[in-house]
mmCIF file of C-alpha atoms in Angstrom:
data_model
loop_
_atom_site.group_PDB
_atom_site.id
_atom_site.type_symbol
_atom_site.label_atom_id
_atom_site.label_comp_id
_atom_site.label_asym_id
_atom_site.label_seq_id
_atom_site.Cartn_x
_atom_site.Cartn_y
_atom_site.Cartn_z
ATOM 1 C CA MET A 1 118.855 150.119 106.554
ATOM 2 C CA ARG A 2 116.923 150.030 103.319
ATOM 3 C CA THR A 3 113.983 147.963 104.451
ATOM 4 C CA GLY A 4 113.682 149.095 108.040
ATOM 5 C CA ARG A 5 112.019 146.768 110.450
ATOM 6 C CA LEU A 6 108.449 147.691 109.705
ATOM 7 C CA ARG A 7 106.495 144.623 108.796
ATOM 8 C CA ALA A 8 104.116 145.411 105.988
ATOM 9 C CA GLY A 9 102.301 142.081 106.029
ATOM 10 C CA ALA A 10 101.120 142.073 109.624
ATOM 11 C CA GLY A 11 97.479 142.333 110.522
ATOM 12 C CA LEU A 12 96.192 143.853 107.310
ATOM 13 C CA VAL A 13 92.449 144.272 107.022
ATOM 14 C CA ALA A 14 90.963 142.388 104.095
ATOM 15 C CA ALA A 15 88.866 144.620 101.889
ATOM 16 C CA ALA A 16 87.887 142.640 98.807
ATOM 17 C CA ALA A 17 84.352 143.220 97.571
ATOM 18 C CA ILE A 18 82.466 139.995 96.898
ATOM 19 C CA LEU A 19 80.926 140.448 93.489
ATOM 20 C CA LEU A 20 77.458 139.096 92.737
ATOM 21 C CA GLY A 21 76.873 136.556 90.024
ATOM 22 C CA ALA A 22 79.202 134.208 88.211
ATOM 23 C CA CYS A 23 81.367 134.447 85.127
ATOM 24 C CA GLY A 24 79.745 131.488 83.497
ATOM 25 C CA GLY A 25 76.146 131.825 84.593
ATOM 26 C CA SER A 26 73.275 133.989 85.728
ATOM 27 C CA SER A 27 72.109 134.758 89.231
ATOM 28 C CA ASP A 28 69.847 131.702 88.973
ATOM 29 C CA ASP A 29 72.790 129.283 88.942
ATOM 30 C CA ALA A 30 72.574 126.561 91.539
ATOM 31 C CA GLY A 31 76.158 127.045 92.761
ATOM 32 C CA ASP A 32 76.736 123.287 92.646
ATOM 33 C CA GLY A 33 80.367 123.512 91.544
ATOM 34 C CA SER A 34 79.638 122.731 87.905
ATOM 35 C CA PRO A 35 81.254 124.915 85.233
ATOM 36 C CA GLY A 36 79.437 128.218 85.029
ATOM 37 C CA SER A 37 77.998 128.106 88.536
ATOM 38 C CA SER A 38 78.749 130.750 91.140
ATOM 39 C CA GLY A 39 80.557 128.116 93.199
ATOM 40 C CA THR A 40 83.456 127.975 90.728
ATOM 41 C CA THR A 41 83.683 131.476 89.323
ATOM 42 C CA ASN A 42 83.324 134.886 90.928
ATOM 43 C CA ASP A 43 82.508 133.598 94.398
ATOM 44 C CA SER A 44 85.589 131.414 94.717
ATOM 45 C CA ALA A 45 87.759 134.013 92.964
ATOM 46 C CA ALA A 46 86.554 136.727 95.338
ATOM 47 C CA ALA A 47 87.287 134.469 98.317
ATOM 48 C CA GLU A 48 90.860 134.017 97.076
ATOM 49 C CA VAL A 49 91.222 137.770 96.611
ATOM 50 C CA LYS A 50 89.992 138.421 100.132
ATOM 51 C CA THR A 51 92.644 136.113 101.571
ATOM 52 C CA LEU A 52 95.391 137.575 99.390
ATOM 53 C CA LEU A 53 94.478 141.152 100.303
ATOM 54 C CA SER A 54 94.851 140.303 103.991
ATOM 55 C CA GLY A 55 98.589 139.803 103.488
ATOM 56 C CA ASP A 56 98.546 137.370 106.398
ATOM 57 C CA VAL A 57 100.774 134.608 105.051
ATOM 58 C CA LYS A 58 103.296 132.204 106.543
ATOM 59 C CA PHE A 59 106.941 132.296 105.529
ATOM 60 C CA PRO A 60 109.519 129.507 105.504
ATOM 61 C CA PHE A 61 112.551 130.174 107.669
ATOM 62 C CA PRO A 62 115.605 128.082 108.598
ATOM 63 C CA THR A 63 116.042 126.791 112.141
ATOM 64 C CA ASP A 64 119.616 125.466 112.262
ATOM 65 C CA LYS A 65 122.484 127.717 113.250
ATOM 66 C CA VAL A 66 125.503 127.875 110.945
ATOM 67 C CA ASP A 67 129.052 129.196 111.232
ATOM 68 C CA PRO A 68 129.425 131.690 108.351
ATOM 69 C CA GLY A 69 133.185 132.062 108.536
ATOM 70 C CA THR A 70 134.707 134.967 106.608
ATOM 71 C CA HIS A 71 134.373 135.101 102.820
ATOM 72 C CA ASN A 72 134.509 137.366 99.791
ATOM 73 C CA VAL A 73 131.504 136.995 97.499
ATOM 74 C CA ALA A 74 129.836 138.628 94.492
ATOM 75 C CA VAL A 75 126.303 139.899 93.874
ATOM 76 C CA ILE A 76 125.299 140.177 90.206
ATOM 77 C CA ALA A 77 121.920 141.528 89.087
ATOM 78 C CA SER A 78 120.207 141.112 85.731
ATOM 79 C CA GLY A 79 119.964 144.894 85.554
ATOM 80 C CA LEU A 80 120.058 147.680 88.112
ATOM 81 C CA ALA A 81 117.864 150.013 86.060
ATOM 82 C CA SER A 82 114.884 148.056 87.410
ATOM 83 C CA PRO A 83 113.929 148.665 91.053
ATOM 84 C CA GLY A 84 113.165 144.995 91.786
ATOM 85 C CA PRO A 85 116.678 143.587 91.229
ATOM 86 C CA THR A 86 118.154 146.688 92.849
ATOM 87 C CA ILE A 87 116.126 146.302 96.047
ATOM 88 C CA LEU A 88 117.014 142.625 96.308
ATOM 89 C CA ALA A 89 120.714 143.212 95.612
ATOM 90 C CA ASN A 90 120.930 146.058 98.127
ATOM 91 C CA ASN A 91 119.333 143.947 100.835
ATOM 92 C CA ALA A 92 121.756 141.144 100.073
ATOM 93 C CA MET A 93 124.574 143.655 100.536
ATOM 94 C CA ASP A 94 123.096 144.646 103.911
ATOM 95 C CA ALA A 95 123.122 141.006 104.976
ATOM 96 C CA ILE A 96 126.687 140.517 103.703
ATOM 97 C CA LYS A 97 127.772 143.506 105.781
ATOM 98 C CA ALA A 98 125.984 142.085 108.823
ATOM 99 C CA LEU A 99 127.958 138.859 108.353
ATOM 100 C CA GLY A 100 131.257 140.674 108.217
ATOM 101 C CA TRP A 101 131.872 139.323 104.708
ATOM 102 C CA THR A 102 133.223 141.407 101.835
ATOM 103 C CA ALA A 103 131.776 142.070 98.383
ATOM 104 C CA ASP A 104 132.132 144.664 95.663
ATOM 105 C CA ALA A 105 129.102 146.762 94.779
ATOM 106 C CA PRO A 106 126.413 144.734 92.969
ATOM 107 C CA GLY A 107 127.273 144.038 89.344
ATOM 108 C CA ASP A 108 124.912 145.557 86.778
ATOM 109 C CA GLY A 109 124.085 143.030 84.066
ATOM 110 C CA LYS A 110 122.219 145.717 82.112
ATOM 111 C CA PHE A 111 119.620 143.104 81.104
ATOM 112 C CA ALA A 112 122.123 141.675 78.621
ATOM 113 C CA PRO A 113 123.175 138.013 79.022
ATOM 114 C CA THR A 114 126.606 138.789 77.550
ATOM 115 C CA THR A 115 127.194 141.446 80.216
ATOM 116 C CA GLN A 116 125.885 139.161 82.953
ATOM 117 C CA ALA A 117 128.167 136.360 81.780
ATOM 118 C CA GLN A 118 131.159 138.705 81.774
ATOM 119 C CA LEU A 119 130.425 139.691 85.370
ATOM 120 C CA ILE A 120 130.221 136.050 86.425
ATOM 121 C CA GLU A 121 133.475 135.279 84.628
ATOM 122 C CA LYS A 122 135.131 138.251 86.335
ATOM 123 C CA ALA A 123 133.931 136.959 89.710
ATOM 124 C CA VAL A 124 135.532 133.601 88.922
ATOM 125 C CA LEU A 125 138.810 135.295 87.977
ATOM 126 C CA ASP A 126 138.610 137.321 91.185
ATOM 127 C CA LYS A 127 138.372 134.016 93.083
ATOM 128 C CA VAL A 128 135.226 134.923 94.981
ATOM 129 C CA GLU A 129 133.938 132.208 97.312
ATOM 130 C CA GLY A 130 130.264 132.524 96.454
ATOM 131 C CA ILE A 131 127.961 134.218 93.935
ATOM 132 C CA ILE A 132 124.420 135.563 94.293
ATOM 133 C CA LEU A 133 122.600 136.113 90.994
ATOM 134 C CA VAL A 134 119.476 138.273 90.903
ATOM 135 C CA SER A 135 116.777 137.740 88.232
ATOM 136 C CA VAL A 136 119.273 136.121 85.874
ATOM 137 C CA THR A 137 118.249 133.309 83.514
ATOM 138 C CA PRO A 138 120.902 130.634 84.111
ATOM 139 C CA GLU A 139 120.506 129.084 80.651
ATOM 140 C CA ALA A 140 121.395 132.402 79.062
ATOM 141 C CA VAL A 141 124.749 132.478 80.870
ATOM 142 C CA ASP A 142 125.352 128.755 80.913
ATOM 143 C CA SER A 143 129.063 128.789 80.038
ATOM 144 C CA ALA A 144 129.822 131.326 82.765
ATOM 145 C CA ILE A 145 127.804 129.310 85.292
ATOM 146 C CA LYS A 146 129.753 126.191 84.363
ATOM 147 C CA ALA A 147 133.032 128.080 84.810
ATOM 148 C CA ALA A 148 131.961 129.097 88.318
ATOM 149 C CA GLN A 149 130.883 125.571 89.182
ATOM 150 C CA ALA A 150 134.159 124.165 87.820
ATOM 151 C CA ALA A 151 135.899 126.484 90.284
ATOM 152 C CA ASP A 152 133.688 125.074 93.090
ATOM 153 C CA ILE A 153 131.991 128.424 93.667
ATOM 154 C CA PRO A 154 128.500 127.998 95.205
ATOM 155 C CA ILE A 155 125.720 129.895 93.375
ATOM 156 C CA VAL A 156 122.420 131.204 94.727
ATOM 157 C CA CYS A 157 119.958 132.521 92.153
ATOM 158 C CA ALA A 158 117.162 134.790 93.433
ATOM 159 C CA LEU A 159 114.030 135.365 91.344
ATOM 160 C CA CYS A 160 115.461 133.145 88.644
ATOM 161 C CA GLY A 161 112.460 130.887 88.177
ATOM 162 C CA PRO A 162 111.722 127.200 88.703
ATOM 163 C CA ASN A 163 113.657 124.059 87.795
ATOM 164 C CA LEU A 164 117.147 125.429 88.316
ATOM 165 C CA SER A 165 119.971 123.110 87.345
ATOM 166 C CA ASP A 166 121.771 121.013 89.939
ATOM 167 C CA GLY A 167 124.112 122.995 92.122
ATOM 168 C CA ILE A 168 122.149 126.258 91.952
ATOM 169 C CA VAL A 169 120.048 127.182 94.981
ATOM 170 C CA GLY A 170 116.886 129.162 94.217
ATOM 171 C CA VAL A 171 115.271 131.926 96.263
ATOM 172 C CA GLY A 172 111.995 133.699 95.519
ATOM 173 C CA ASN A 173 108.246 133.449 95.367
ATOM 174 C CA ASP A 174 106.283 130.602 93.857
ATOM 175 C CA GLY A 175 105.545 131.669 90.273
ATOM 176 C CA ASP A 176 102.385 129.578 90.157
ATOM 177 C CA LEU A 177 101.023 131.349 93.228
ATOM 178 C CA ALA A 178 101.777 134.769 91.726
ATOM 179 C CA GLY A 179 99.981 133.930 88.503
ATOM 180 C CA LYS A 180 97.025 132.482 90.355
ATOM 181 C CA ALA A 181 96.776 135.615 92.499
ATOM 182 C CA GLN A 182 96.556 137.789 89.383
ATOM 183 C CA ALA A 183 94.024 135.411 87.865
ATOM 184 C CA ALA A 184 91.844 135.463 90.975
ATOM 185 C CA TYR A 185 91.571 139.241 90.865
ATOM 186 C CA ALA A 186 90.750 139.232 87.151
ATOM 187 C CA ALA A 187 88.141 136.503 87.531
ATOM 188 C CA SER A 188 86.544 138.262 90.498
ATOM 189 C CA LYS A 189 85.825 141.247 88.228
ATOM 190 C CA ALA A 190 84.707 139.370 85.097
ATOM 191 C CA LYS A 191 81.368 138.262 83.757
ATOM 192 C CA ALA A 192 80.418 135.746 81.092
ATOM 193 C CA GLY A 193 81.760 136.673 77.670
ATOM 194 C CA ASP A 194 84.381 139.132 78.963
ATOM 195 C CA THR A 195 87.886 139.116 77.526
ATOM 196 C CA VAL A 196 90.858 138.786 79.867
ATOM 197 C CA VAL A 197 94.255 139.490 78.307
ATOM 198 C CA VAL A 198 97.121 137.599 79.962
ATOM 199 C CA TYR A 199 100.432 138.718 78.480
ATOM 200 C CA GLN A 200 103.036 135.948 78.203
ATOM 201 C CA ASN A 201 106.748 136.556 78.721
ATOM 202 C CA THR A 202 109.467 133.973 78.100
ATOM 203 C CA GLU A 203 112.490 136.211 78.749
ATOM 204 C CA PHE A 204 112.579 135.158 82.402
ATOM 205 C CA LYS A 205 111.756 131.678 83.657
ATOM 206 C CA ALA A 206 109.923 133.075 86.665
ATOM 207 C CA SER A 207 107.625 135.249 84.562
ATOM 208 C CA GLU A 208 107.076 132.444 82.050
ATOM 209 C CA GLN A 209 105.844 130.168 84.810
ATOM 210 C CA GLN A 210 103.778 132.957 86.362
ATOM 211 C CA MET A 211 101.950 133.956 83.196
ATOM 212 C CA LYS A 212 101.193 130.418 82.072
ATOM 213 C CA SER A 213 99.720 129.786 85.497
ATOM 214 C CA ALA A 214 97.700 133.025 85.316
ATOM 215 C CA ALA A 215 96.146 132.127 81.969
ATOM 216 C CA ALA A 216 95.254 128.608 83.062
ATOM 217 C CA ARG A 217 93.730 129.808 86.323
ATOM 218 C CA VAL A 218 91.567 132.467 84.662
ATOM 219 C CA LYS A 219 90.119 129.742 82.440
ATOM 220 C CA GLU A 220 89.375 127.621 85.495
ATOM 221 C CA LEU A 221 87.761 130.406 87.501
ATOM 222 C CA CYS A 222 85.897 131.939 84.589
ATOM 223 C CA PRO A 223 85.218 129.188 82.048
ATOM 224 C CA LYS A 224 83.037 131.458 79.896
ATOM 225 C CA CYS A 225 85.616 134.228 79.704
ATOM 226 C CA ASN A 226 87.622 134.724 76.540
ATOM 227 C CA VAL A 227 91.290 134.451 77.549
ATOM 228 C CA GLU A 228 93.852 135.932 75.160
ATOM 229 C CA THR A 229 97.582 135.237 75.626
ATOM 230 C CA PRO A 230 99.696 137.578 73.453
ATOM 231 C CA SER A 231 103.463 137.846 73.875
ATOM 232 C CA LEU A 232 105.080 140.768 75.695
ATOM 233 C CA LEU A 233 108.795 141.595 75.733
ATOM 234 C CA LEU A 234 110.153 143.928 78.379
ATOM 235 C CA THR A 235 111.779 146.188 75.781
ATOM 236 C CA GLU A 236 108.625 146.730 73.747
ATOM 237 C CA SER A 237 106.555 147.394 76.845
ATOM 238 C CA VAL A 238 108.601 150.489 77.743
ATOM 239 C CA GLN A 239 108.910 152.057 74.290
ATOM 240 C CA PRO A 240 107.759 155.687 73.904
ATOM 241 C CA ASN A 241 103.972 155.744 73.589
ATOM 242 C CA ALA A 242 104.054 151.927 73.955
ATOM 243 C CA PRO A 243 102.728 150.899 70.513
ATOM 244 C CA ILE A 244 101.988 147.389 71.782
ATOM 245 C CA PHE A 245 99.521 148.794 74.318
ATOM 246 C CA THR A 246 97.972 151.509 72.173
ATOM 247 C CA SER A 247 97.413 148.853 69.518
ATOM 248 C CA LEU A 248 95.722 146.603 72.067
ATOM 249 C CA LEU A 249 93.377 149.371 73.169
ATOM 250 C CA ASN A 250 92.610 150.551 69.655
ATOM 251 C CA LYS A 251 91.684 147.018 68.616
ATOM 252 C CA ASN A 252 89.474 146.538 71.653
ATOM 253 C CA PRO A 253 86.882 149.279 72.144
ATOM 254 C CA ALA A 254 85.541 150.234 75.545
ATOM 255 C CA GLY A 255 83.695 147.413 77.249
ATOM 256 C CA LYS A 256 85.385 144.552 75.417
ATOM 257 C CA ILE A 257 88.267 143.914 77.825
ATOM 258 C CA SER A 258 87.631 143.191 81.489
ATOM 259 C CA SER A 259 91.228 142.867 82.731
ATOM 260 C CA VAL A 260 94.802 142.860 81.482
ATOM 261 C CA ILE A 261 97.369 140.831 83.433
ATOM 262 C CA VAL A 262 101.017 141.766 82.930
ATOM 263 C CA PRO A 263 104.168 140.003 84.171
ATOM 264 C CA PHE A 264 105.914 143.031 85.714
ATOM 265 C CA ASP A 265 104.996 146.371 87.236
ATOM 266 C CA THR A 266 106.932 148.431 84.677
ATOM 267 C CA PRO A 267 104.660 147.536 81.738
ATOM 268 C CA ALA A 268 101.671 147.745 84.078
ATOM 269 C CA SER A 269 102.392 151.433 84.673
ATOM 270 C CA VAL A 270 103.045 152.062 80.964
ATOM 271 C CA LEU A 271 99.750 150.410 80.017
ATOM 272 C CA SER A 272 97.883 152.380 82.683
ATOM 273 C CA ASN A 273 99.269 155.663 81.358
ATOM 274 C CA ALA A 274 98.431 154.665 77.780
ATOM 275 C CA ALA A 275 94.854 153.976 78.843
ATOM 276 C CA ALA A 276 94.607 157.362 80.537
ATOM 277 C CA GLN A 277 95.904 159.129 77.423
ATOM 278 C CA LEU A 278 93.202 157.423 75.366
ATOM 279 C CA GLY A 279 90.512 158.264 77.915
ATOM 280 C CA ARG A 280 89.980 154.629 78.885
ATOM 281 C CA ASN A 281 88.867 153.563 82.370
ATOM 282 C CA ASP A 282 86.814 150.515 81.453
ATOM 283 C CA PHE A 283 89.149 147.670 82.442
ATOM 284 C CA ASN A 284 91.531 146.518 85.167
ATOM 285 C CA VAL A 285 95.325 146.337 85.019
ATOM 286 C CA ILE A 286 96.867 143.778 87.366
ATOM 287 C CA GLY A 287 100.623 143.982 87.952
ATOM 288 C CA HIS A 288 103.285 142.081 89.832
ATOM 289 C CA GLY A 289 106.089 143.156 92.142
ATOM 290 C CA GLY A 290 104.824 145.972 94.371
ATOM 291 C CA LEU A 291 107.077 148.520 92.668
ATOM 292 C CA SER A 292 106.680 152.212 91.911
ATOM 293 C CA PRO A 293 105.196 153.844 90.019
ATOM 294 C CA PHE A 294 102.535 151.190 89.415
ATOM 295 C CA VAL A 295 101.828 150.235 93.023
ATOM 296 C CA ASP A 296 101.411 153.944 93.828
ATOM 297 C CA MET A 297 98.965 154.237 90.938
ATOM 298 C CA VAL A 298 96.977 151.405 92.518
ATOM 299 C CA GLY A 299 97.022 153.200 95.854
ATOM 300 C CA SER A 300 95.900 156.531 94.459
ATOM 301 C CA GLY A 301 93.418 155.110 91.969
ATOM 302 C CA THR A 302 95.013 157.168 89.191
ATOM 303 C CA PRO A 303 95.033 156.195 86.362
ATOM 304 C CA ALA A 304 91.719 154.528 87.013
ATOM 305 C CA VAL A 305 92.632 151.247 85.318
ATOM 306 C CA ALA A 306 95.492 150.544 87.783
ATOM 307 C CA LYS A 307 93.532 148.251 90.091
ATOM 308 C CA ALA A 308 95.698 145.620 91.786
ATOM 309 C CA ASP A 309 99.249 144.422 92.245
ATOM 310 C CA VAL A 310 100.790 141.154 93.410
ATOM 311 C CA LEU A 311 103.025 141.776 96.402
ATOM 312 C CA ILE A 312 106.150 139.700 96.868
ATOM 313 C CA SER A 313 108.892 139.787 99.518
ATOM 314 C CA THR A 314 111.877 141.292 97.701
ATOM 315 C CA PRO A 315 113.751 142.607 100.796
ATOM 316 C CA TYR A 316 113.386 139.237 102.532
ATOM 317 C CA TYR A 317 114.732 137.469 99.435
ATOM 318 C CA GLY A 318 117.965 139.463 99.738
ATOM 319 C CA TRP A 319 118.619 138.210 103.263
ATOM 320 C CA ALA A 320 117.424 134.687 102.453
ATOM 321 C CA SER A 321 119.813 134.565 99.485
ATOM 322 C CA VAL A 322 122.748 135.354 101.722
ATOM 323 C CA ASP A 323 121.667 132.749 104.281
ATOM 324 C CA GLU A 324 121.417 130.132 101.553
ATOM 325 C CA LEU A 325 124.906 131.081 100.370
ATOM 326 C CA VAL A 326 126.222 130.814 103.940
ATOM 327 C CA ARG A 327 124.846 127.267 104.128
ATOM 328 C CA SER A 328 126.159 126.314 100.697
ATOM 329 C CA ILE A 329 129.668 127.506 101.528
ATOM 330 C CA ALA A 330 129.535 125.773 104.921
ATOM 331 C CA GLY A 331 128.442 122.528 103.274
ATOM 332 C CA VAL A 332 125.245 122.154 105.300
ATOM 333 C CA ASP A 333 121.691 121.557 104.125
ATOM 334 C CA ASN A 334 119.814 124.375 102.411
ATOM 335 C CA TRP A 335 116.179 125.182 103.130
ATOM 336 C CA GLU A 336 113.266 125.667 100.741
ATOM 337 C CA ALA A 337 113.414 129.394 100.017
ATOM 338 C CA ASN A 338 112.187 129.218 96.427
ATOM 339 C CA LYS A 339 108.456 128.916 97.052
ATOM 340 C CA MET A 340 107.658 132.004 99.075
ATOM 341 C CA PRO A 341 104.030 133.159 99.420
ATOM 342 C CA VAL A 342 102.523 136.234 97.756
ATOM 343 C CA GLY A 343 99.803 138.769 98.517
ATOM 344 C CA LEU A 344 97.652 141.341 96.741
ATOM 345 C CA VAL A 345 97.154 145.067 97.205
ATOM 346 C CA ASP A 346 94.407 147.315 95.893
ATOM 347 C CA LYS A 347 93.336 150.877 96.658
ATOM 348 C CA SER A 348 91.514 149.823 99.815
ATOM 349 C CA THR A 349 94.567 148.126 101.378
ATOM 350 C CA TYR A 350 97.411 150.280 100.041
ATOM 351 C CA GLY A 351 97.325 152.540 103.100
ATOM 352 C CA ASN A 352 97.976 149.580 105.400
ATOM 353 C CA TYR A 353 101.572 149.379 104.184
ATOM 354 C CA PRO A 354 104.369 151.623 105.477
ATOM 355 C CA LYS A 355 105.280 154.260 102.918
ATOM 356 C CA GLY A 356 107.844 152.906 100.493
ATOM 357 C CA LEU A 357 107.474 149.319 101.733
ATOM 358 C CA PRO A 358 104.700 147.682 99.717
ATOM 359 C CA PHE A 359 105.930 144.161 100.391
ATOM 360 C CA VAL A 360 104.457 141.132 102.099
ATOM 361 C CA LEU A 361 107.059 140.471 104.794
ATOM 362 C CA PRO A 362 107.334 138.136 107.787
ATOM 363 C CA LYS A 363 105.759 139.316 111.006
ATOM 364 C CA PHE A 364 108.975 138.483 112.845
ATOM 365 C CA ASP A 365 112.219 140.470 112.674
ATOM 366 C CA TYR A 366 113.894 138.305 110.065
ATOM 367 C CA GLU A 367 117.095 140.362 110.012
ATOM 368 C CA ALA A 368 117.641 139.790 113.733
ATOM 369 C CA LYS A 369 116.772 136.106 113.413
ATOM 370 C CA PHE A 370 119.218 135.583 110.563
ATOM 371 C CA LYS A 371 121.956 137.308 112.579
ATOM 372 C CA GLU A 372 121.166 135.025 115.500
ATOM 373 C CA LEU A 373 121.525 131.948 113.291
ATOM 374 C CA TRP A 374 124.859 133.306 112.058
ATOM 375 C CA GLY A 375 126.126 134.035 115.565
ATOM 376 C CA LYS A 376 126.225 137.770 114.903
#
């Protein structure tokens, strides 16, 4: 079993340091909730961080039993070169096996909409009875989606973002909550006049929602911070020597940037390494996803700028996606699995998570509970 039954989110000890002062004011502020007072900046941001670091969150879970029957389905990921889609797809395969269903190995979309569409079209030709998409942007493969729907094939889309079209069931964390978690950490470390860089990404609907929310929340929590919102594409963030990041650091000398918020962990690790190569340790990098190598950088404190990561529930999403597909095929009501909670991890709480499982997961044995609902 890839996830085991260790529950990383249970009983974590909160370890956020409450910073003195406020982004928008001095220590003499009255704290009356007006812009610039300690009541609306670092104090409230630090309180949010403390809660998020605890990892003690409540998860939605279905209650009605359902007869899964026996079906052949397909799992198609945006790209298996990234650990996030791979972890989710593999857990979905575990759940499919537990059901007694059949499925080919997860399809690798190679982060190319044309390849993803071809895989969906192949699944239609293969007459599968259900499709799980992982981190795919439905609009980018619209014709293939329509072909599947014309064939009455139910579709579940995990980590595909908000506002999915009718007939597609979503699974994943709330993008607004993820962005706000990143923003809270950044604001808790900032002071008046600091610059917070919040990279925007429109390649994936989930990350687009997340980063817009992050930028807006930083402005709320730290009204006297300078918030910059440059664009970041996944391809340019992993280029050799990452010119986009070296350029950022060269343009902003030490002490100018307080935090950099990025949409995924891969660019977070690239940025952290770029900072180390330039001898920079003067700002905070805040990632998203709980994936190596960045989350391990956070845990070790090396490079020094790797400070915090948003934890999601990727293994749980795999099982939830299969349950949603079971219900869609059976023609019964789905449950709200597309607004899952998130958490935060920093160096002080990294050790509270089982090795290799830096995820916020339910305290209960969700695999056993899903099997019970399926009569397995």
